Amino acid sequence: GVPYEGSARIPFLMVCPGKIPAGSVRNEALSCIDFLPTAMALMDVAVKHDVDGRDASKLLTGDADDWGDIAFLRSTSGKSPWLAAVTQRYKLVISAADSPWLIDMQEDPNELHNLFGSKDHHFLIRQMTASLLEYAKTHQDDHARVPAIQNAMGDILKR
């Protein structure tokens, strides 16, 4: 329920003989919502309705051309909603209860220094926000319609 690494970045193990090479390791960012479409695709089971998340089966089997190093997270309760875009190195969090923050998890693994106001990261922040907004629209995420989150994303993209 919180966007900190201690609750968000966890290992995921999967066994799928004949499809996922044994001992393979992937370091791309995934989210829990990616598990359903991925597992269904690996089992060759068609999903008959729209589901959130991305099918990472080609990533896991080694057949992905361009996965893109980004995952999308969201709060689970409506009390203080937040959305996040996370790459292997950076995390952008946009919350209804706080100012946006950008964390360089490689340089700041304890998540203590907000780089959101840094001019050096302006392009990255815009890019991650655009990806987050595209994801939210595609999946009709209601957190993106919370006025504080919607306004923050709009302000970032206007810069």
Coordinates of C-alpha atoms in Angstrom, one line a residue:
G1 CA 0.0 0.0 0.0
V2 CA 3.0 2.4 0.1
P3 CA 5.4 3.2 -2.8
Y4 CA 8.6 2.5 -0.9
E5 CA 10.9 -0.2 -2.1
G6 CA 10.5 -2.3 1.0
S7 CA 7.0 -3.1 0.1
A8 CA 7.1 -2.6 -3.7
R9 CA 10.3 -4.3 -4.9
I10 CA 10.0 -8.0 -4.3
P11 CA 11.4 -11.0 -6.2
F12 CA 9.1 -13.0 -8.4
L13 CA 9.8 -16.6 -9.2
M14 CA 8.1 -18.5 -12.0
V15 CA 8.6 -22.0 -13.4
C16 CA 7.3 -22.8 -16.8
P17 CA 9.1 -25.8 -18.3
G18 CA 9.6 -25.7 -22.0
K19 CA 8.9 -22.0 -22.2
I20 CA 11.0 -20.1 -19.6
P21 CA 14.6 -21.2 -19.7
A22 CA 15.7 -22.6 -16.3
G23 CA 17.9 -20.3 -14.3
S24 CA 17.1 -17.2 -16.4
V25 CA 17.0 -13.9 -14.5
R26 CA 15.2 -10.8 -15.7
N27 CA 15.7 -7.4 -14.1
E28 CA 13.0 -5.4 -15.9
A29 CA 10.3 -3.7 -13.8
L30 CA 7.0 -5.5 -13.5
S31 CA 4.0 -5.0 -11.3
C32 CA 1.6 -7.5 -9.7
I33 CA -1.1 -6.5 -12.2
D34 CA 1.2 -7.9 -14.9
F35 CA 1.0 -11.4 -13.4
L36 CA -2.5 -12.4 -14.6
P37 CA -2.0 -11.6 -18.4
T38 CA 1.5 -13.1 -18.2
A39 CA 0.5 -16.4 -16.6
M40 CA -2.5 -16.8 -18.9
A41 CA -0.3 -16.3 -22.0
L42 CA 2.3 -18.8 -20.8
M43 CA -0.5 -21.3 -20.3
D44 CA -1.9 -20.5 -23.8
V45 CA -5.2 -19.5 -22.3
A46 CA -7.1 -16.7 -23.9
V47 CA -8.4 -13.9 -21.6
K48 CA -11.9 -13.2 -22.7
H49 CA -12.2 -9.8 -21.1
D50 CA -10.1 -6.7 -20.6
V51 CA -7.6 -7.0 -17.7
D52 CA -5.1 -4.5 -16.3
G53 CA -1.4 -5.2 -16.7
R54 CA 0.9 -6.1 -19.4
D55 CA 1.7 -9.6 -20.8
A56 CA 5.3 -10.2 -20.0
S57 CA 5.4 -13.8 -21.3
K58 CA 7.7 -12.8 -24.2
L59 CA 10.0 -11.0 -21.8
L60 CA 10.3 -14.1 -19.6
T61 CA 10.8 -16.5 -22.6
G62 CA 13.5 -14.3 -24.1
D63 CA 11.4 -13.4 -27.2
A64 CA 10.6 -9.7 -26.3
D65 CA 12.0 -7.2 -28.8
D66 CA 11.4 -4.1 -26.7
W67 CA 9.8 -4.5 -23.2
G68 CA 10.5 -1.1 -21.9
D69 CA 12.0 -0.7 -18.4
I70 CA 8.9 0.7 -16.7
A71 CA 6.2 -0.6 -14.4
F72 CA 3.2 1.2 -12.9
L73 CA 2.0 1.0 -9.3
R74 CA -0.9 2.4 -7.4
S75 CA -2.1 2.7 -3.9
T76 CA -4.6 0.0 -2.8
S77 CA -6.7 2.2 -0.6
G78 CA -8.6 5.4 -1.6
K79 CA -7.7 7.3 1.6
S80 CA -4.5 8.9 0.1
P81 CA -4.3 7.7 -3.5
W82 CA -1.0 7.7 -5.4
L83 CA 0.3 6.5 -8.7
A84 CA 3.9 5.6 -9.5
A85 CA 6.0 4.9 -12.6
V86 CA 9.1 2.8 -11.7
T87 CA 12.1 1.9 -13.8
Q88 CA 15.1 -0.1 -12.7
R89 CA 16.7 3.1 -11.4
Y90 CA 14.1 5.8 -10.9
K91 CA 10.7 6.1 -9.2
L92 CA 8.2 8.9 -9.8
V93 CA 5.3 9.1 -7.4
I94 CA 2.4 11.4 -7.8
S95 CA 0.1 11.5 -4.8
A96 CA -3.0 13.3 -3.7
A97 CA -1.5 13.9 -0.3
D98 CA 2.0 15.1 -1.2
S99 CA 4.1 16.9 -3.7
P100 CA 5.4 14.7 -6.5
W101 CA 8.7 13.0 -5.9
L102 CA 11.4 11.4 -8.0
I103 CA 13.9 9.0 -6.3
D104 CA 17.1 7.7 -7.9
M105 CA 17.1 4.3 -6.3
Q106 CA 20.6 3.5 -7.4
E107 CA 22.1 6.6 -5.7
D108 CA 19.6 6.8 -2.9
P109 CA 18.4 3.3 -1.9
N110 CA 16.9 4.6 1.4
E111 CA 14.7 6.9 -0.6
L112 CA 15.5 10.0 1.3
H113 CA 16.3 12.6 -1.4
N114 CA 13.5 14.0 -3.7
L115 CA 15.0 14.9 -7.0
F116 CA 11.7 16.2 -8.4
G117 CA 12.8 19.9 -8.6
S118 CA 16.1 19.0 -10.2
K119 CA 16.6 20.6 -13.7
D120 CA 18.9 17.7 -14.5
H121 CA 15.9 15.3 -14.4
H122 CA 13.3 17.5 -16.1
F123 CA 13.1 15.4 -19.3
L124 CA 13.0 12.1 -17.3
I125 CA 10.2 13.4 -15.2
R126 CA 8.1 14.5 -18.2
Q127 CA 8.8 11.1 -19.9
M128 CA 7.8 9.1 -16.9
T129 CA 4.7 11.2 -16.3
A130 CA 3.6 10.8 -20.0
S131 CA 4.0 7.0 -19.6
L132 CA 2.1 7.0 -16.4
L133 CA -0.7 9.1 -17.9
E134 CA -0.9 6.8 -21.0
Y135 CA -1.1 3.8 -18.7
A136 CA -3.8 5.4 -16.5
K137 CA -5.9 6.2 -19.6
T138 CA -5.5 2.8 -21.2
H139 CA -6.6 1.1 -18.0
Q140 CA -9.1 3.7 -16.9
D141 CA -7.4 4.0 -13.5
D142 CA -9.6 6.0 -11.3
H143 CA -6.6 7.4 -9.3
A144 CA -5.7 9.4 -12.4
R145 CA -9.0 11.2 -12.0
V146 CA -8.3 12.4 -8.5
P147 CA -8.0 16.2 -8.9
A148 CA -4.7 16.6 -7.1
I149 CA -3.1 13.8 -9.1
Q150 CA -4.7 14.9 -12.4
N151 CA -3.5 18.5 -11.8
A152 CA 0.0 17.4 -10.9
M153 CA 0.4 15.3 -14.0
G154 CA -1.0 18.2 -16.1
D155 CA 1.4 20.7 -14.6
I156 CA 4.4 18.4 -15.2
L157 CA 3.5 17.9 -18.9
K158 CA 3.0 21.7 -19.4
R159 CA 6.6 22.4 -18.4

